[in-house]
Short mmCIF file of C-alpha atoms in Angstrom, two decimals:
data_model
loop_
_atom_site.label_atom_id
_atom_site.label_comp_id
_atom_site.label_asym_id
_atom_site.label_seq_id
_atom_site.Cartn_x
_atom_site.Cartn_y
_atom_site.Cartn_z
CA UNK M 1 99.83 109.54 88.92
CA UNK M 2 98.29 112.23 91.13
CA UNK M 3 97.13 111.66 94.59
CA UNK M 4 93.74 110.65 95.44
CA UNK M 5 91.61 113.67 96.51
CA UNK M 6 88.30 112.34 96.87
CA UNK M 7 87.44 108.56 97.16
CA UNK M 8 83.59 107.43 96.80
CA UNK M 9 82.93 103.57 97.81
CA UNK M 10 79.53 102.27 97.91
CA UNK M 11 77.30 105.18 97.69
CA UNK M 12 74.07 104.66 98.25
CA UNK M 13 71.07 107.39 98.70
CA UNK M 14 67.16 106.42 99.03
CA UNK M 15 64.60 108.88 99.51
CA UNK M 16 62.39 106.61 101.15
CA UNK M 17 61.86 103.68 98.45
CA UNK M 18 63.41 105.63 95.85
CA UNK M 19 67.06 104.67 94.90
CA UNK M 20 68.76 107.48 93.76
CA UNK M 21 72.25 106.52 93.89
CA UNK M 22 72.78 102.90 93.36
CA UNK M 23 76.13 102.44 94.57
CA UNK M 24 78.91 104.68 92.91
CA UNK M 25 82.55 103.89 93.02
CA UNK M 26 84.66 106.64 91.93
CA UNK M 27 88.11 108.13 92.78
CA UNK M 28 89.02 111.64 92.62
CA UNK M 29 92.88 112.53 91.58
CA UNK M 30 94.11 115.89 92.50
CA UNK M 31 94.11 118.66 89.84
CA UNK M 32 91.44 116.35 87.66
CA UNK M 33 88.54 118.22 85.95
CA UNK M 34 85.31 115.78 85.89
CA UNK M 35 82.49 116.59 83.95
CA UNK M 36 79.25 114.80 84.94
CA UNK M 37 76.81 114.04 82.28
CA UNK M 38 73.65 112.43 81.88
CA UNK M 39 69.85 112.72 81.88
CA UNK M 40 67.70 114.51 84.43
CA UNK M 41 66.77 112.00 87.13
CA UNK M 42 70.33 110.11 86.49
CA UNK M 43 71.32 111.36 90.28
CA UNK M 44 74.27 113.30 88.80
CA UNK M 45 73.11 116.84 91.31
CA UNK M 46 72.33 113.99 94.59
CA UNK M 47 75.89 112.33 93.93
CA UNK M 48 77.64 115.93 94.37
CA UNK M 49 75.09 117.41 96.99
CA UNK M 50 76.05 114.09 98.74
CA UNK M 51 79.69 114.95 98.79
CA UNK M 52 79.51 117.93 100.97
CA UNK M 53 76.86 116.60 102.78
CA UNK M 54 74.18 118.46 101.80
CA UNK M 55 72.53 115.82 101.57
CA UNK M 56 72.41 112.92 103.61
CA UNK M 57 73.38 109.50 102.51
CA UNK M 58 71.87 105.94 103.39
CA UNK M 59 75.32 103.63 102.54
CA UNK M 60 79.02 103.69 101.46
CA UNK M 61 81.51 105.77 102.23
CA UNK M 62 83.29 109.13 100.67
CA UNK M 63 86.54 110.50 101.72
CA UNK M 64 88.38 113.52 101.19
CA UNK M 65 91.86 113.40 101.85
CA UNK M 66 91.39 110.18 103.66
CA UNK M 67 88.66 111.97 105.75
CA UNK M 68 85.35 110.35 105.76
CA UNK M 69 82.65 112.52 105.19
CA UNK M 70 79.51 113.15 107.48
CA UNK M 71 79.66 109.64 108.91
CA UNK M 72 81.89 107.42 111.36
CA UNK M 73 82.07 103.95 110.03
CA UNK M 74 83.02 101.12 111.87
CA UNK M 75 81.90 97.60 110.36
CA UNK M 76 78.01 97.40 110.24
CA UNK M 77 78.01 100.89 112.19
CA UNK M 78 77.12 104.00 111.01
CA UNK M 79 77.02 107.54 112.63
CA UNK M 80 76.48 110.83 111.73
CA UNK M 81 79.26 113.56 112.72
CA UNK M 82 78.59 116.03 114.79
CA UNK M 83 77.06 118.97 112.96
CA UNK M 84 80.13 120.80 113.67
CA UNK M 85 82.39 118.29 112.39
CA UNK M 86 80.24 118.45 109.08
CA UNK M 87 80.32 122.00 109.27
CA UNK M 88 84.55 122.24 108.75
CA UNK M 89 83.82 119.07 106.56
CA UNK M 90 82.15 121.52 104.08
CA UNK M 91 84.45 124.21 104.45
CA UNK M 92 86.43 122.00 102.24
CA UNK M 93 84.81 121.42 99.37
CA UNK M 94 82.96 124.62 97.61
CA UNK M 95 80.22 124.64 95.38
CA UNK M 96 78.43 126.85 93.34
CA UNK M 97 74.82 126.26 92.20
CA UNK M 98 72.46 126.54 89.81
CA UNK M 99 70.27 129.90 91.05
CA UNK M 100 73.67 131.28 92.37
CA UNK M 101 72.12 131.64 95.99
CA UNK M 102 74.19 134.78 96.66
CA UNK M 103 72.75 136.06 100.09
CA UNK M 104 71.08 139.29 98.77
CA UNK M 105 71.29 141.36 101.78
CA UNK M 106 75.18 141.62 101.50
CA UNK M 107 77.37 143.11 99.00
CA UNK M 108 79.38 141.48 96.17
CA UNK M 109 82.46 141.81 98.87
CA UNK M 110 80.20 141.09 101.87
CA UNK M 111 79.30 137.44 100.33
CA UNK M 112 82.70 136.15 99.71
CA UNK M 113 83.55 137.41 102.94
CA UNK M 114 81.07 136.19 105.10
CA UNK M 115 82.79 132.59 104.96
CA UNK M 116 86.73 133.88 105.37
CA UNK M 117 85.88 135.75 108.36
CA UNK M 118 82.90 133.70 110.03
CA UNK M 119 84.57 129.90 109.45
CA UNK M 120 88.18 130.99 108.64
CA UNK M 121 88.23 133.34 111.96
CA UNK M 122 90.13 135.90 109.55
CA UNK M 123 90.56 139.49 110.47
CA UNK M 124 87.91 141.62 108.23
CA UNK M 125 90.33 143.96 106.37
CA UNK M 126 92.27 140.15 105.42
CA UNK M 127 89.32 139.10 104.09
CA UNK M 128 88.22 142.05 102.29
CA UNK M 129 91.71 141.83 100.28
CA UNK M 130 91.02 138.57 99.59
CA UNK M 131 87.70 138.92 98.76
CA UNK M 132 88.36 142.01 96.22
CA UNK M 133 91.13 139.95 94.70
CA UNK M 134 89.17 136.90 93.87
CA UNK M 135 86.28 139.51 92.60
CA UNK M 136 89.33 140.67 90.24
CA UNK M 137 89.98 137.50 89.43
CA UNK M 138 86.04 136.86 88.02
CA UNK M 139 86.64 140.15 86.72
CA UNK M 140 84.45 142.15 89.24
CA UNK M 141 86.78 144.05 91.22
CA UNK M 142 85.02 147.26 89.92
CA UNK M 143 81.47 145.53 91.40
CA UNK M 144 82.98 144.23 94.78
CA UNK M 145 80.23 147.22 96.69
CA UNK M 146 77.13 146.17 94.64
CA UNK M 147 74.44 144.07 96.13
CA UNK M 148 73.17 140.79 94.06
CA UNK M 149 70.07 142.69 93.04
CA UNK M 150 72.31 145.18 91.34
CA UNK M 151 74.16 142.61 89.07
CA UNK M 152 73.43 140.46 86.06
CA UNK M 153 72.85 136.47 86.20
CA UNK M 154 76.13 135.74 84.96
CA UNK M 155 78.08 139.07 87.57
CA UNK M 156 76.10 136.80 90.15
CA UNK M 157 77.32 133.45 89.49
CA UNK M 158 80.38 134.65 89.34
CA UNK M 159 80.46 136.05 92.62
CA UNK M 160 79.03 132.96 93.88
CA UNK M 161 82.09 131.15 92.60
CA UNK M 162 84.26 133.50 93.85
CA UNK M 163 82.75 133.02 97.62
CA UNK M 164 83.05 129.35 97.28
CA UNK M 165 87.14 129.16 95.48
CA UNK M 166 87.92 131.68 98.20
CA UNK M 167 87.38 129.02 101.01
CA UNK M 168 90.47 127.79 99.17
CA UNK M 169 88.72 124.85 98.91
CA UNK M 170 90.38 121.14 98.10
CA UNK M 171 87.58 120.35 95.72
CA UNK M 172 85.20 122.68 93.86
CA UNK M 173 81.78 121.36 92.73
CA UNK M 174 79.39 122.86 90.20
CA UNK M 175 76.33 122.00 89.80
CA UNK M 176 74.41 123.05 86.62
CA UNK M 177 75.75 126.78 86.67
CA UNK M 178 75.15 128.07 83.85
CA UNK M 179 71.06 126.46 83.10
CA UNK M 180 69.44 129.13 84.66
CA UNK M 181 71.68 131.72 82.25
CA UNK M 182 70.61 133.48 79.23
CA UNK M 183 72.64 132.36 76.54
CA UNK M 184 74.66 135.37 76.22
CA UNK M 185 75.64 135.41 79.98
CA UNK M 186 76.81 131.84 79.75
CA UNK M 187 80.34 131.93 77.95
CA UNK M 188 81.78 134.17 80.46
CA UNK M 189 80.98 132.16 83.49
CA UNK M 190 82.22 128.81 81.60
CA UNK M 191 85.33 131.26 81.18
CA UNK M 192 86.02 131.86 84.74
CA UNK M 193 85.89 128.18 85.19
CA UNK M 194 88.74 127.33 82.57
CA UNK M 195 91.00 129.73 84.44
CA UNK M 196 90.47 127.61 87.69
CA UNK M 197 90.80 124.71 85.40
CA UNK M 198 94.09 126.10 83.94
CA UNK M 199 94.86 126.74 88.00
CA UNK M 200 94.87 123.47 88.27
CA UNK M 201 91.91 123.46 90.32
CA UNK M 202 90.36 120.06 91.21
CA UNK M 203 86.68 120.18 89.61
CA UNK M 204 83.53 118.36 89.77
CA UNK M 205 81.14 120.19 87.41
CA UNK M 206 77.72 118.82 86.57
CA UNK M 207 76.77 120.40 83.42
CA UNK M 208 74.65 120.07 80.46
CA UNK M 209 77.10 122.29 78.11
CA UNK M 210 78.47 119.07 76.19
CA UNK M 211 80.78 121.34 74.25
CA UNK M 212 82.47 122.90 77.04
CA UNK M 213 82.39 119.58 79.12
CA UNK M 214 84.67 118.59 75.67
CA UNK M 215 86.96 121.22 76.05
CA UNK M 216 87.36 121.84 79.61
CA UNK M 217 87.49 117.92 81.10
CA UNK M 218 90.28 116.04 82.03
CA UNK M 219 87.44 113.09 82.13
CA UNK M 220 84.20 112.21 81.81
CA UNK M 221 81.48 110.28 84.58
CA UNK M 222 78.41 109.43 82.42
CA UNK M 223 75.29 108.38 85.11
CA UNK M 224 72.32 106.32 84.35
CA UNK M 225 69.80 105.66 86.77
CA UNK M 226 71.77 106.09 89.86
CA UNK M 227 74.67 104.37 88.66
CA UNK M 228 78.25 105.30 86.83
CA UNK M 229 77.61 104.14 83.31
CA UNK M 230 80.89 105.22 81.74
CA UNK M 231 84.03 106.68 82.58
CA UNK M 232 86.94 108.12 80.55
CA UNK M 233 88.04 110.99 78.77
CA UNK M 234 86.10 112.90 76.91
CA UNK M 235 87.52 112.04 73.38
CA UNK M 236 87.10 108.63 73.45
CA UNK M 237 83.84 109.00 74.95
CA UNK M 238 82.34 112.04 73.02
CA UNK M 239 83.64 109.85 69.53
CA UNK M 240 82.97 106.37 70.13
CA UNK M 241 81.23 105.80 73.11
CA UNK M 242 80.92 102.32 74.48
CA UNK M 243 77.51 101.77 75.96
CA UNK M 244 74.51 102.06 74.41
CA UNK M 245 72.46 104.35 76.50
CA UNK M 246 76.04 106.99 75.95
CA UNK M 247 75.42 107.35 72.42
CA UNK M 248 71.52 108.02 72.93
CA UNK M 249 71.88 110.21 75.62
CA UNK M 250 74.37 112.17 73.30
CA UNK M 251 72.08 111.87 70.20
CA UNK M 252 69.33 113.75 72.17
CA UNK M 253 72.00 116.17 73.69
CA UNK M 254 73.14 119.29 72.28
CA UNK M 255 75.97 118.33 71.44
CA UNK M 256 77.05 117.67 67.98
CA UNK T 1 27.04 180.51 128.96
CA UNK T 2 27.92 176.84 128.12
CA UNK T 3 31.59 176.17 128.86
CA UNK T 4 33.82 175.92 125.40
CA UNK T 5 35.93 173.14 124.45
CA UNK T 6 39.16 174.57 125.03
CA UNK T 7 38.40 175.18 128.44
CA UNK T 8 37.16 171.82 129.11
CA UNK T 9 40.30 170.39 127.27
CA UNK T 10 42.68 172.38 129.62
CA UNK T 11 40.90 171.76 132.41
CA UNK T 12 41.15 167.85 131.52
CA UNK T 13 44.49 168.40 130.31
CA UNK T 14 46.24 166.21 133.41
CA UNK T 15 43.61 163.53 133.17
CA UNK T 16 44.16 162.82 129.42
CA UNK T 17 47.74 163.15 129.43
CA UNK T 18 48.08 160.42 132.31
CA UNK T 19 45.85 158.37 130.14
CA UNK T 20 47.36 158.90 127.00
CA UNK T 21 50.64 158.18 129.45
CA UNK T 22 49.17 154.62 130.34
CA UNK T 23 47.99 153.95 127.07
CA UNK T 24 51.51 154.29 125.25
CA UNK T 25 53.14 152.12 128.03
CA UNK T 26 50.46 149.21 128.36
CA UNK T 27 51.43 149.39 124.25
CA UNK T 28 55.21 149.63 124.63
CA UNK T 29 54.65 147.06 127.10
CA UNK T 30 52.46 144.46 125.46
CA UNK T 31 54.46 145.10 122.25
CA UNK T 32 58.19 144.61 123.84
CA UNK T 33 57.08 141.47 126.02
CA UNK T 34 55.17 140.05 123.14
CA UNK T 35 57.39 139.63 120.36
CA UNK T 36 60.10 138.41 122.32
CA UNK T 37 58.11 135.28 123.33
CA UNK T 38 56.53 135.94 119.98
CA UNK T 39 60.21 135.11 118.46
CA UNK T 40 60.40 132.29 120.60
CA UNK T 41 57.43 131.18 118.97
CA UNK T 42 57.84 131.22 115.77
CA UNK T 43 61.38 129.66 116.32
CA UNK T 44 59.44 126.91 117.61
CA UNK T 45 57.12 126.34 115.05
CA UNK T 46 59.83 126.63 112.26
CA UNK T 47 62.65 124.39 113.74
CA UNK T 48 61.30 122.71 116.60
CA UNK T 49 60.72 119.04 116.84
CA UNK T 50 57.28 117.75 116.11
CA UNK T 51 56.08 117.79 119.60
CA UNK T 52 57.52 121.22 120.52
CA UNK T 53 55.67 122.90 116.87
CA UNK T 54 52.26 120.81 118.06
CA UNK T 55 52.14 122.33 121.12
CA UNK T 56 53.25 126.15 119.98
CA UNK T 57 50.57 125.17 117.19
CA UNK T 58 47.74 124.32 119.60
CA UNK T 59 48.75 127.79 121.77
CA UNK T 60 48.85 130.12 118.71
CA UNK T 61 45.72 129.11 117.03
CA UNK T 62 43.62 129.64 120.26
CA UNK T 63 45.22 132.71 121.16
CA UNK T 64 44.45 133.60 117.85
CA UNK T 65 41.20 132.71 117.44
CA UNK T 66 40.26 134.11 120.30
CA UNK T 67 38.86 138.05 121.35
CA UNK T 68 41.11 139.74 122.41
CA UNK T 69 38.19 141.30 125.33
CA UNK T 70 38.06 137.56 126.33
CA UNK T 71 41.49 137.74 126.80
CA UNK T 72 42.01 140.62 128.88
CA UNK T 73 38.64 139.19 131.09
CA UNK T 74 40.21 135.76 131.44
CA UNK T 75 43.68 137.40 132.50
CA UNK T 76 42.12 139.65 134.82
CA UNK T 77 39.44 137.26 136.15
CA UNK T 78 40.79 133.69 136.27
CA UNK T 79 44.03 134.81 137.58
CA UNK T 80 42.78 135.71 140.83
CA UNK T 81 40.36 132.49 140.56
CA UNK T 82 43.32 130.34 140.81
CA UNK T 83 45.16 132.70 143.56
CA UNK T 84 47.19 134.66 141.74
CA UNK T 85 46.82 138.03 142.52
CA UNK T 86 47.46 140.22 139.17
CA UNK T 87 46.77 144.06 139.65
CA UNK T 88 44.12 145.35 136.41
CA UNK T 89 47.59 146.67 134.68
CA UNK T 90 49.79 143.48 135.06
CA UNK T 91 46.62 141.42 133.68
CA UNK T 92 45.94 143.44 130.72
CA UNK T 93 49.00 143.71 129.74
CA UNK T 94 49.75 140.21 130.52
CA UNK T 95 46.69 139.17 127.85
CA UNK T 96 48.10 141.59 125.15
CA UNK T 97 51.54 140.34 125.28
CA UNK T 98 50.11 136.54 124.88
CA UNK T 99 47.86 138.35 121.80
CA UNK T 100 50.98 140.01 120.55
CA UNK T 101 53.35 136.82 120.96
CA UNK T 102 50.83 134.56 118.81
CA UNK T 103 50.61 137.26 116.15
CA UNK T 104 54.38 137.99 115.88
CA UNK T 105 55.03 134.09 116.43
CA UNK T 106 53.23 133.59 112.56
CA UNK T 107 54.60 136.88 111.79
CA UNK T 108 58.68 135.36 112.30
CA UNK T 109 57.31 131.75 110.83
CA UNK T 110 56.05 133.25 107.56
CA UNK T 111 59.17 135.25 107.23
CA UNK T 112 61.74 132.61 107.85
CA UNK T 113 59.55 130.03 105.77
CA UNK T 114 59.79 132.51 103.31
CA UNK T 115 63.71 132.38 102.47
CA UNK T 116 64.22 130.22 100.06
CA UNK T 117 66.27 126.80 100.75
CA UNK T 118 69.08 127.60 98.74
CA UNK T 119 70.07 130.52 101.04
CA UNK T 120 70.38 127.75 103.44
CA UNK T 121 72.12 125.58 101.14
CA UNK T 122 75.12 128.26 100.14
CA UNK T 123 75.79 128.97 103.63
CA UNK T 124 76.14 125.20 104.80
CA UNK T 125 78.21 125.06 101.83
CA UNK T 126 80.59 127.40 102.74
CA UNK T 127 81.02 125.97 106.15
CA UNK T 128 78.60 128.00 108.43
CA UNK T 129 77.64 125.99 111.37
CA UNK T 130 73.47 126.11 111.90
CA UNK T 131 73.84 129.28 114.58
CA UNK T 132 75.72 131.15 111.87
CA UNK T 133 73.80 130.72 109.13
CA UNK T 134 70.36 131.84 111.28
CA UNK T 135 72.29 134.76 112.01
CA UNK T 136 73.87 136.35 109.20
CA UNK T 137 72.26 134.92 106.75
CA UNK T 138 68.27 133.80 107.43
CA UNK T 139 67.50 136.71 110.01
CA UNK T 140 68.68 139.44 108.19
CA UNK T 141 66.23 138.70 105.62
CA UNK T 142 63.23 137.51 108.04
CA UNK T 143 64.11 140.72 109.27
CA UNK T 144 63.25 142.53 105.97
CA UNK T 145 60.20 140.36 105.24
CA UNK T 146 58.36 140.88 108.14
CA UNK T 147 59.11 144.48 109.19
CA UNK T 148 55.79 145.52 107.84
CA UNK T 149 53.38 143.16 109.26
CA UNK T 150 55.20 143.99 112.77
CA UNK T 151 54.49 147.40 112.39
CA UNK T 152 50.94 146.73 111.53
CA UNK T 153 50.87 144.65 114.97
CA UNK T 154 52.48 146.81 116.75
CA UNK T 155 49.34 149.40 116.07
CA UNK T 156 47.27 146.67 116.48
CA UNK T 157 48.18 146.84 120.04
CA UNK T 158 47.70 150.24 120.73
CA UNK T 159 44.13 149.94 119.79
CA UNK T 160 43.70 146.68 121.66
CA UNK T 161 44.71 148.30 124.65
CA UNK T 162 41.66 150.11 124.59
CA UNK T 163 39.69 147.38 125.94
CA UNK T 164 41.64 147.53 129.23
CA UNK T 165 39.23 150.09 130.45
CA UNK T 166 36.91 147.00 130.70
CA UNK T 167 38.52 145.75 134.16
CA UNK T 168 39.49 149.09 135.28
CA UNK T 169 42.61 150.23 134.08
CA UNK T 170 42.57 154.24 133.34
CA UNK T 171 43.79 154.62 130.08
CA UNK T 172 43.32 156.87 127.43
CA UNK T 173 39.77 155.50 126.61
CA UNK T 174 38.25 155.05 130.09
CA UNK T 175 39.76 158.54 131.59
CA UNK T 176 37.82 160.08 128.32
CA UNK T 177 34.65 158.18 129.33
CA UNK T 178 35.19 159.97 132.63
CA UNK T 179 35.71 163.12 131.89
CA UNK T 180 32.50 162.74 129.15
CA UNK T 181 30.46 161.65 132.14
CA UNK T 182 31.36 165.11 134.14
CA UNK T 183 31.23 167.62 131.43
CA UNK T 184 28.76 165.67 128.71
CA UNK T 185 30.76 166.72 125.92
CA UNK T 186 31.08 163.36 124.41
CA UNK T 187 31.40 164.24 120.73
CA UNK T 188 33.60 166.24 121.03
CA UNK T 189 36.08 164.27 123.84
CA UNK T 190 35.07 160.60 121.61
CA UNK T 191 36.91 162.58 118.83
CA UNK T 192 39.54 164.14 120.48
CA UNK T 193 40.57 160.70 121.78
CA UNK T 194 39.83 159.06 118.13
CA UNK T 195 42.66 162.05 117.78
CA UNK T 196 45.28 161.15 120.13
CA UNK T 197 44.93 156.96 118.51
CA UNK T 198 45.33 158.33 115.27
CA UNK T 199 48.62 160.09 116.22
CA UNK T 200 50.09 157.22 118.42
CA UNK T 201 49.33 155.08 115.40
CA UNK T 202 50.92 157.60 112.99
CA UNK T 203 53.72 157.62 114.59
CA UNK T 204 54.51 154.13 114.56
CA UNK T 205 53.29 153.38 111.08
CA UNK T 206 55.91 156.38 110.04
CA UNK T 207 58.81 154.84 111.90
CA UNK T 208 58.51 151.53 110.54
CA UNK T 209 58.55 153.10 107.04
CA UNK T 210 61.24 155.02 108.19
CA UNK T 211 63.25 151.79 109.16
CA UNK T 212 62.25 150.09 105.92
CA UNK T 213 63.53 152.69 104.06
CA UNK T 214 66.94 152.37 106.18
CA UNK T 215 67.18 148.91 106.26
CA UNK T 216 66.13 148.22 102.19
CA UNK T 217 68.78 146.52 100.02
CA UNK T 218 69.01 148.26 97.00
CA UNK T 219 68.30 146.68 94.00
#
């Protein structure tokens, strides 16, 4: 069995008297691919905002490496790290979201370099070749001078996930990428994600793309109201799911 | 023979240059020193803690909703009420600046407020501490957004300074009122100054389009 990458124990997230996350146990092995399914409201974008902190969380702990994240824990007492701390804490996971949030003052280049050289400390013309050779690898070498404006939804997002995977980051989280896609922009960012896959890339990905989340998965976390409802791989889960509110959910889902 | 124009104008020459002089520098001035503490304030009101935004709050909406001729009387005035001494100058340009910075303070506010979260959100997520992301990633684009309205301030102030010439100070406006009151051509001398605003104003409203133009990410 692979190491364990990511370990979540207890998490619990309120926003105010809401509940969003209800306590989720989950571990993390390295090289896994989790898809994250479920139905809007189910807390699957809180759980994996929560694990690089950008979000706060109320209880529980999650570690990376055996690092907890954002919070010192001893018995009853909890403390937020230093800003700082969560700062480098970050740097280790990357994530790409749902509008892309490229920073549209800088080029294609300029983006995925900002974090090498700013955070990493690397010289510029370092991370210029590593920015242009990630670009390559989303295959946008030939865009790495244009600015976000200049490029399509799906040239964006990939840039995006080529400024977060060029942290070389222990854990890469995706949250809904492709939902604010046309259709036809949407197979070749789910492409660039099966090579990392194939990289053996350890993946969370939130998604509502049931048939990629099929294809691409190692395993699947179904969530339900704040809570882990099932858990497995996506065969026996996509085919002959145990719970109940599983097979509804995938009734009204795309997927068929 | 009544004297022309041009002579008058020459023979003025010294006294409007001087107060074209003073003009531009109460401007440069009042512009320089207020949006630097404008900046401050509209740091404040965007990140500050709640006590530090009520107070900035409290300050820019007075400022703000006050004439700016008040201002420049209460600078001038109440100063030496309370013992300190300011010159005409120092005052007026003292009550411009504190005009300026409560413009310029909304001015940065809007424009940061402006960015949307997720800029934010990318930048944390790639590990940029708070400093770094303000920086390189939210000021360059407050930057952007709010080039305009500076500008538009920035003129603002040139024709606010105007209303120095209340307590004394001999700019532009109150050395034409002088030379008016020697040689009665007012038309022409109101117009001529009208003039010289215009150009000042030009000027600056060309620049900033100039530095939009330079600083625009193409799209």
């Amino acid at each position: 069995m692979a190491k364990t990458l990511l370990e979540i124990a207890g998490l619990r997230k309120t926003y105010g008297t809401l509940e969003v996350l209800k306590g989720i146990d989950c571990q993390v092995h390295e090289g896994e691919v989790i898809a994250i399914i479920g139905s809007s409201g189910s807390g699957k974008t809180t759980l994996l905002r929560c694990i690089n902190m950008l979000e706060d969380f109320q209880g529980g702990t999650i570690s990376l490496d055996g690092e907890e994240i954002g919070y010192h824990v001893e018995g009853p007492t909890r403390r937020r790290k230093s800003e700082k701390d969560i700062a480098r804490q970050r740097a280790l996971t990357g994530m790409a979201f749902q509008q892309f949030n490229l920073f549209p003052h800088m080029t294609a280049a300029q983006n995925v370099m900002l974090g090498l050289v700013k955070v990493k400390r690397l010289p510029k013309d370092e991370a210029h070749a590593i920015a242009v050779k990630w670009l390559d690898r989303v295959g946008l070498g030939d865009r790495a001078g244009h600015y976000p404006g200049q490029l399509s939804g799906g040239q964006q997002q990939r840039v995006a996930i080529a400024r977060a995977i060029a942290m070389n980051p222990r854990l890469m989280l995706f949250d809904e990428v492709t939902s604010a896609l046309d259709p036809e922009l949407v197979g070749e960012v789910l492409q660039v994600i099966k090579g990392l896959a194939a990289d053996g890339m350890t993946m969370l990905l939130v998604t509502h793309e049931m048939r990629f989340a099929f294809e691409v998965a190692s395993r699947v976390i179904f969530m339900n109201q704040g809570v882990i409802c099932e858990d497995g791989n996506p065969r026996e889960m996509f085919v002959a799911p145990k719970t109940e509110r599983l097979a509804e959910f995938l009734k009204t889902s795309s997927f068929n | 023979m009544a004297p022309s124009l041009f002579d008058q104008l020459w023979l003025a020459r010294n006294v409007i240059l001087s107060g074209l002089g003073l003009t531009v520098s109460i401007s440069l001035l009042a512009i320089l020193a207020g949006s630097v503490l404008g900046v401050f304030v509209g740091l404040s009101l965007t990140y500050g803690n709640r006590w530090l935004r009520l107070v900035v709050r409290v300050y820019t909406d007075i400022i703000r909703g006050t004439p700016v001729l008040v201002l420049v009387l209460a600078s001038y005035y109440v100063s030496s009420a309370v013992g300190v001494n300011l010159d005409p100058f120092s005052a007026g340009v003292l009550a411009l600046a504190v005009f300026c910075s409560s413009h310029v303070g909304e001015i940065v506010r809007g424009g940061l407020q402006a960015i949307p979260k997720g800029q934010t959100e990318a930048a944390k997520a790639i590990g940029l501490t708070f400093g770094q992301t303000f920086a390189y990633v939210l000021w360059p684009q407050a930057l952007r957004q709010f080039l305009p309205a500076w500008v538009n301030t920035a003129a603002e102030m040139v024709k606010a300074s105007t209303l120095l010439s209340v307590i004394g100070v001999a700019e532009l406006l109150l050395r034409t009122q002088e030379i008016i009151s020697r040689n009665f051509m007012s038309l022409q001398f109101y117009f001529f100054a009208g003039a010289l605003y215009f150009v000042v104003n030009y000027g600056i409203e060309r620049f900033g389009k100039y530095v939009e133009r330079k600083t625009a990410v193409p799209s």
